[in-house]
């Protein structure tokens, strides 16, 4: 579709280096990897690759690359696989997420400059079942897959026209969907397998990136520590806990949500068991089994507590308060509120606490 | 003592029948047979035995004939190692998209009776297939397998190539789509500027409420059809009753309901009201009233399906062609056309169950339909056709009477 002859095609490949045609070009027409990693001619590619990775971590925004001549296009084209190798050498999940997001959003900026027909060619090259007919049409399963991280009601399938398997989208939304698709794909593909040779070629940058990541983590953990404060629970789990303590019946999904939530906050089997044991009519063996199961004592799998959309589907969300608007997961609420509260107490202000969760 | 003995002979009888069934009747096994996990429940009670895999159909049949399970399931998913004991080791590869409609989930199904519930759930499964799965989602009939569940509902297995790899979250979106969950009313009804009025140098924009037209794709057209249906329903009621119904709308009280009724049926009249709705305007009503009617239109069109079954990508589902241990009925494969005239209480009775009568002890008086006949059974010993006896014994409502005593107290039905 974007065959390899002529400068224009090379520019397309350099602009969209994640297309299957781009990797085929590199595989079949490019020099061997050792040469790209070591030869002076590819110094510019290596430089651009590092710049991509560092800026994805620092600002989340990737620079536009010059592509006015064939050598510049080649440099830009090779920067993409090299950056992926560097990310894989570090192998950190946070870096993978940041890099994938940044690459996908760069792609969206570039897509937005293309005309509809060419955009359609690109989306079909990405194996998306799409067509154009006044508006953009995309198979609903591709839409669901691409938008699985987007949680506003404007992204729910039900709030779109759907006809004979296809979702009808505006151009703006279609571009966002392409971005979502790429982001998921990049995250799934990384990390690539790396060997000693690659690690050695990038050792200096790998060390630097690891240091930056470590610094970020220690900052985060110092706010995460400290004991659990029930006042910082979101309305849903706070309500569930209150119900359990009042020895009223909590549906199965509700118990699962509460136990996994407490477990994710760092409470162990014994501590959670004690909360439930205070309930007068508590059924010893059943409760023990459930908690052991959820905290991973039996199955070896520790469960993550359900996200907001799941809580809503199960009817466990009592209705969001103002803080809920900013999160998609009950654990996010806890973290956010804990951070806000500790910042308040640090500044010593007597400002009012955030709106208390509604009953 | 005697009761225990009866339970034992009942179980023995049922096992023999199930054995005879599985010796003579082939199952409808799913594609990718060897990649599925299988699960069984047995007559003697106890937990489900799962994480089993079979490399050939013959192995499965010999398992059935020797172990005589009362319930047989296969996984919606297919795995690298379907027989592995934990989900992690199984290696999930994909899963059919499953819909389960049960009479329990049909609004208002309580009090309908078994037969009525089965009819109501059948209407809903037909809507699910026609309106949602075919019309909106574009699945072809060759990509869907429909079955009667053997008890109080229907299953639909969708095996379209593109949906097999969808995970829980995406499947839940599909459920939300069908059940009308999370629909944004702004997507259906929108105020739009309509006219600019100027009065003494001050201008004001008049707005009107735009709604979709009936033929629009997806939920917009569906909501429009719902609104039409509601207006039509109201027009058929005497004024007093209509006012009571209109007040049931969210945010509509005494005054507003009167205004809505007057506008629709006195000022405009039924035909003109329907025509306005069909053309996509609700501007003749106060905005809040219009929105309530739009929301009601949506409510009337909500589909039904059981959420956890569809979103669980590791779920077990009944094998088609097997027997349901709690009814003795078959899990019957159906085409969309067969669904119309399907009567579970006749068509799901295995041909090997005879019309000869046998004697059972009935725990509690019961009235039930089967094979087109109505049976009115009193507590105590009764002579009933074998197919009915098996149904009642499986449901735990009757036990087998063996021997020849108590001849004179029997009633033959």
PDB file of N, CA and C in Angstrom, chain B residues 18-66:
ATOM      1  N   UNK B  18     -31.023 -40.761  32.717  1.00  0.00           N
ATOM      2  CA  UNK B  18     -29.967 -39.915  32.141  1.00  0.00           C
ATOM      3  C   UNK B  18     -28.976 -40.783  31.357  1.00  0.00           C
ATOM      4  N   UNK B  19     -28.711 -41.977  31.910  1.00  0.00           N
ATOM      5  CA  UNK B  19     -27.765 -42.888  31.248  1.00  0.00           C
ATOM      6  C   UNK B  19     -28.326 -43.274  29.878  1.00  0.00           C
ATOM      7  N   UNK B  20     -29.598 -43.650  29.888  1.00  0.00           N
ATOM      8  CA  UNK B  20     -30.248 -44.039  28.634  1.00  0.00           C
ATOM      9  C   UNK B  20     -30.189 -42.881  27.630  1.00  0.00           C
ATOM     10  N   UNK B  21     -30.409 -41.673  28.139  1.00  0.00           N
ATOM     11  CA  UNK B  21     -30.372 -40.501  27.258  1.00  0.00           C
ATOM     12  C   UNK B  21     -28.988 -40.343  26.630  1.00  0.00           C
ATOM     13  N   UNK B  22     -27.954 -40.372  27.473  1.00  0.00           N
ATOM     14  CA  UNK B  22     -26.609 -40.131  26.944  1.00  0.00           C
ATOM     15  C   UNK B  22     -26.095 -41.292  26.096  1.00  0.00           C
ATOM     16  N   UNK B  23     -26.729 -42.452  26.214  1.00  0.00           N
ATOM     17  CA  UNK B  23     -26.334 -43.563  25.350  1.00  0.00           C
ATOM     18  C   UNK B  23     -26.966 -43.455  23.971  1.00  0.00           C
ATOM     19  N   UNK B  24     -28.037 -42.669  23.872  1.00  0.00           N
ATOM     20  CA  UNK B  24     -28.755 -42.633  22.600  1.00  0.00           C
ATOM     21  C   UNK B  24     -28.713 -41.268  21.916  1.00  0.00           C
ATOM     22  N   UNK B  25     -28.320 -40.218  22.642  1.00  0.00           N
ATOM     23  CA  UNK B  25     -28.462 -38.873  22.083  1.00  0.00           C
ATOM     24  C   UNK B  25     -27.115 -38.162  22.010  1.00  0.00           C
ATOM     25  N   UNK B  26     -26.733 -37.692  20.832  1.00  0.00           N
ATOM     26  CA  UNK B  26     -25.454 -36.970  20.741  1.00  0.00           C
ATOM     27  C   UNK B  26     -25.586 -35.541  21.275  1.00  0.00           C
ATOM     28  N   UNK B  27     -24.503 -35.036  21.835  1.00  0.00           N
ATOM     29  CA  UNK B  27     -24.469 -33.640  22.284  1.00  0.00           C
ATOM     30  C   UNK B  27     -24.110 -32.744  21.107  1.00  0.00           C
ATOM     31  N   UNK B  28     -24.374 -31.447  21.250  1.00  0.00           N
ATOM     32  CA  UNK B  28     -23.893 -30.481  20.254  1.00  0.00           C
ATOM     33  C   UNK B  28     -22.668 -29.820  20.856  1.00  0.00           C
ATOM     34  N   UNK B  29     -21.520 -30.381  20.574  1.00  0.00           N
ATOM     35  CA  UNK B  29     -20.308 -29.891  21.235  1.00  0.00           C
ATOM     36  C   UNK B  29     -19.792 -28.634  20.537  1.00  0.00           C
ATOM     37  N   UNK B  30     -19.146 -27.769  21.310  1.00  0.00           N
ATOM     38  CA  UNK B  30     -18.729 -26.473  20.746  1.00  0.00           C
ATOM     39  C   UNK B  30     -17.531 -26.624  19.814  1.00  0.00           C
ATOM     40  N   UNK B  31     -17.343 -25.662  18.889  1.00  0.00           N
ATOM     41  CA  UNK B  31     -16.107 -25.657  18.111  1.00  0.00           C
ATOM     42  C   UNK B  31     -14.911 -25.496  19.055  1.00  0.00           C
ATOM     43  N   UNK B  32     -13.729 -25.875  18.624  1.00  0.00           N
ATOM     44  CA  UNK B  32     -12.518 -25.885  19.455  1.00  0.00           C
ATOM     45  C   UNK B  32     -12.737 -26.774  20.682  1.00  0.00           C
ATOM     46  N   UNK B  33     -13.368 -27.908  20.445  1.00  0.00           N
ATOM     47  CA  UNK B  33     -13.737 -28.838  21.512  1.00  0.00           C
ATOM     48  C   UNK B  33     -12.584 -29.109  22.493  1.00  0.00           C
ATOM     49  N   UNK B  34     -11.424 -29.399  21.946  1.00  0.00           N
ATOM     50  CA  UNK B  34     -10.298 -29.816  22.785  1.00  0.00           C
ATOM     51  C   UNK B  34      -9.657 -28.682  23.569  1.00  0.00           C
ATOM     52  N   UNK B  35     -10.014 -27.443  23.227  1.00  0.00           N
ATOM     53  CA  UNK B  35      -9.420 -26.300  23.924  1.00  0.00           C
ATOM     54  C   UNK B  35     -10.327 -25.801  25.048  1.00  0.00           C
ATOM     55  N   UNK B  36     -11.444 -26.469  25.247  1.00  0.00           N
ATOM     56  CA  UNK B  36     -12.390 -26.013  26.270  1.00  0.00           C
ATOM     57  C   UNK B  36     -12.154 -26.739  27.587  1.00  0.00           C
ATOM     58  N   UNK B  37     -12.538 -26.038  28.650  1.00  0.00           N
ATOM     59  CA  UNK B  37     -12.600 -26.666  29.960  1.00  0.00           C
ATOM     60  C   UNK B  37     -14.022 -27.210  30.122  1.00  0.00           C
ATOM     61  N   UNK B  38     -14.154 -28.371  30.807  1.00  0.00           N
ATOM     62  CA  UNK B  38     -15.480 -28.935  31.067  1.00  0.00           C
ATOM     63  C   UNK B  38     -15.726 -29.010  32.575  1.00  0.00           C
ATOM     64  N   UNK B  39     -16.984 -28.916  32.939  1.00  0.00           N
ATOM     65  CA  UNK B  39     -17.344 -28.990  34.358  1.00  0.00           C
ATOM     66  C   UNK B  39     -18.601 -29.820  34.531  1.00  0.00           C
ATOM     67  N   UNK B  40     -18.724 -30.468  35.681  1.00  0.00           N
ATOM     68  CA  UNK B  40     -19.854 -31.368  35.925  1.00  0.00           C
ATOM     69  C   UNK B  40     -20.364 -31.234  37.349  1.00  0.00           C
ATOM     70  N   UNK B  41     -21.681 -31.421  37.479  1.00  0.00           N
ATOM     71  CA  UNK B  41     -22.265 -31.572  38.815  1.00  0.00           C
ATOM     72  C   UNK B  41     -22.940 -32.933  38.804  1.00  0.00           C
ATOM     73  N   UNK B  42     -22.881 -33.623  39.950  1.00  0.00           N
ATOM     74  CA  UNK B  42     -23.405 -34.985  40.002  1.00  0.00           C
ATOM     75  C   UNK B  42     -24.653 -35.063  40.865  1.00  0.00           C
ATOM     76  N   UNK B  43     -25.407 -36.161  40.679  1.00  0.00           N
ATOM     77  CA  UNK B  43     -26.652 -36.335  41.413  1.00  0.00           C
ATOM     78  C   UNK B  43     -26.447 -36.390  42.921  1.00  0.00           C
ATOM     79  N   UNK B  44     -25.293 -36.899  43.334  1.00  0.00           N
ATOM     80  CA  UNK B  44     -25.094 -37.094  44.764  1.00  0.00           C
ATOM     81  C   UNK B  44     -24.735 -35.795  45.460  1.00  0.00           C
ATOM     82  N   UNK B  45     -24.875 -34.678  44.758  1.00  0.00           N
ATOM     83  CA  UNK B  45     -24.620 -33.386  45.375  1.00  0.00           C
ATOM     84  C   UNK B  45     -23.144 -33.069  45.356  1.00  0.00           C
ATOM     85  N   UNK B  46     -22.748 -32.133  46.181  1.00  0.00           N
ATOM     86  CA  UNK B  46     -21.350 -31.757  46.232  1.00  0.00           C
ATOM     87  C   UNK B  46     -21.048 -30.674  45.217  1.00  0.00           C
ATOM     88  N   UNK B  47     -19.776 -30.290  45.183  1.00  0.00           N
ATOM     89  CA  UNK B  47     -19.361 -29.156  44.377  1.00  0.00           C
ATOM     90  C   UNK B  47     -19.240 -29.511  42.911  1.00  0.00           C
ATOM     91  N   UNK B  48     -19.139 -28.477  42.134  1.00  0.00           N
ATOM     92  CA  UNK B  48     -18.890 -28.674  40.719  1.00  0.00           C
ATOM     93  C   UNK B  48     -17.470 -29.192  40.536  1.00  0.00           C
ATOM     94  N   UNK B  49     -17.343 -30.170  39.654  1.00  0.00           N
ATOM     95  CA  UNK B  49     -16.007 -30.658  39.338  1.00  0.00           C
ATOM     96  C   UNK B  49     -15.619 -30.029  38.012  1.00  0.00           C
ATOM     97  N   UNK B  50     -14.602 -29.159  38.052  1.00  0.00           N
ATOM     98  CA  UNK B  50     -14.240 -28.472  36.808  1.00  0.00           C
ATOM     99  C   UNK B  50     -12.769 -28.656  36.481  1.00  0.00           C
ATOM    100  N   UNK B  51     -12.239 -27.845  35.590  1.00  0.00           N
ATOM    101  CA  UNK B  51     -10.860 -27.954  35.124  1.00  0.00           C
ATOM    102  C   UNK B  51     -10.595 -29.286  34.437  1.00  0.00           C
ATOM    103  N   UNK B  52     -11.596 -29.862  33.802  1.00  0.00           N
ATOM    104  CA  UNK B  52     -11.379 -31.100  33.080  1.00  0.00           C
ATOM    105  C   UNK B  52     -11.301 -30.804  31.586  1.00  0.00           C
ATOM    106  N   UNK B  53     -10.465 -31.550  30.888  1.00  0.00           N
ATOM    107  CA  UNK B  53     -10.354 -31.386  29.441  1.00  0.00           C
ATOM    108  C   UNK B  53     -10.427 -32.762  28.797  1.00  0.00           C
ATOM    109  N   UNK B  54     -10.895 -32.827  27.574  1.00  0.00           N
ATOM    110  CA  UNK B  54     -11.005 -34.096  26.862  1.00  0.00           C
ATOM    111  C   UNK B  54     -10.350 -33.943  25.505  1.00  0.00           C
ATOM    112  N   UNK B  55      -9.537 -34.929  25.146  1.00  0.00           N
ATOM    113  CA  UNK B  55      -8.859 -34.793  23.858  1.00  0.00           C
ATOM    114  C   UNK B  55      -9.724 -35.312  22.719  1.00  0.00           C
ATOM    115  N   UNK B  56     -10.708 -36.142  23.037  1.00  0.00           N
ATOM    116  CA  UNK B  56     -11.604 -36.573  21.965  1.00  0.00           C
ATOM    117  C   UNK B  56     -13.030 -36.616  22.483  1.00  0.00           C
ATOM    118  N   UNK B  57     -13.975 -36.541  21.544  1.00  0.00           N
ATOM    119  CA  UNK B  57     -15.374 -36.583  21.934  1.00  0.00           C
ATOM    120  C   UNK B  57     -15.710 -37.937  22.568  1.00  0.00           C
ATOM    121  N   UNK B  58     -15.069 -38.986  22.056  1.00  0.00           N
ATOM    122  CA  UNK B  58     -15.321 -40.327  22.602  1.00  0.00           C
ATOM    123  C   UNK B  58     -14.976 -40.375  24.095  1.00  0.00           C
ATOM    124  N   UNK B  59     -13.886 -39.703  24.480  1.00  0.00           N
ATOM    125  CA  UNK B  59     -13.499 -39.677  25.901  1.00  0.00           C
ATOM    126  C   UNK B  59     -14.587 -39.013  26.744  1.00  0.00           C
ATOM    127  N   UNK B  60     -15.144 -37.934  26.204  1.00  0.00           N
ATOM    128  CA  UNK B  60     -16.195 -37.232  26.935  1.00  0.00           C
ATOM    129  C   UNK B  60     -17.421 -38.141  27.106  1.00  0.00           C
ATOM    130  N   UNK B  61     -17.807 -38.805  26.012  1.00  0.00           N
ATOM    131  CA  UNK B  61     -18.991 -39.673  26.107  1.00  0.00           C
ATOM    132  C   UNK B  61     -18.771 -40.811  27.095  1.00  0.00           C
ATOM    133  N   UNK B  62     -17.583 -41.371  27.107  1.00  0.00           N
ATOM    134  CA  UNK B  62     -17.401 -42.488  28.046  1.00  0.00           C
ATOM    135  C   UNK B  62     -17.385 -41.984  29.486  1.00  0.00           C
ATOM    136  N   UNK B  63     -16.887 -40.752  29.682  1.00  0.00           N
ATOM    137  CA  UNK B  63     -16.965 -40.128  31.012  1.00  0.00           C
ATOM    138  C   UNK B  63     -18.435 -39.979  31.428  1.00  0.00           C
ATOM    139  N   UNK B  64     -19.256 -39.467  30.507  1.00  0.00           N
ATOM    140  CA  UNK B  64     -20.679 -39.250  30.812  1.00  0.00           C
ATOM    141  C   UNK B  64     -21.371 -40.557  31.194  1.00  0.00           C
ATOM    142  N   UNK B  65     -21.086 -41.606  30.411  1.00  0.00           N
ATOM    143  CA  UNK B  65     -21.806 -42.862  30.620  1.00  0.00           C
ATOM    144  C   UNK B  65     -21.355 -43.558  31.891  1.00  0.00           C
ATOM    145  N   UNK B  66     -20.130 -43.301  32.313  1.00  0.00           N
ATOM    146  CA  UNK B  66     -19.707 -43.958  33.550  1.00  0.00           C
ATOM    147  C   UNK B  66     -20.006 -43.119  34.791  1.00  0.00           C
TER     148      UNK B  66
END
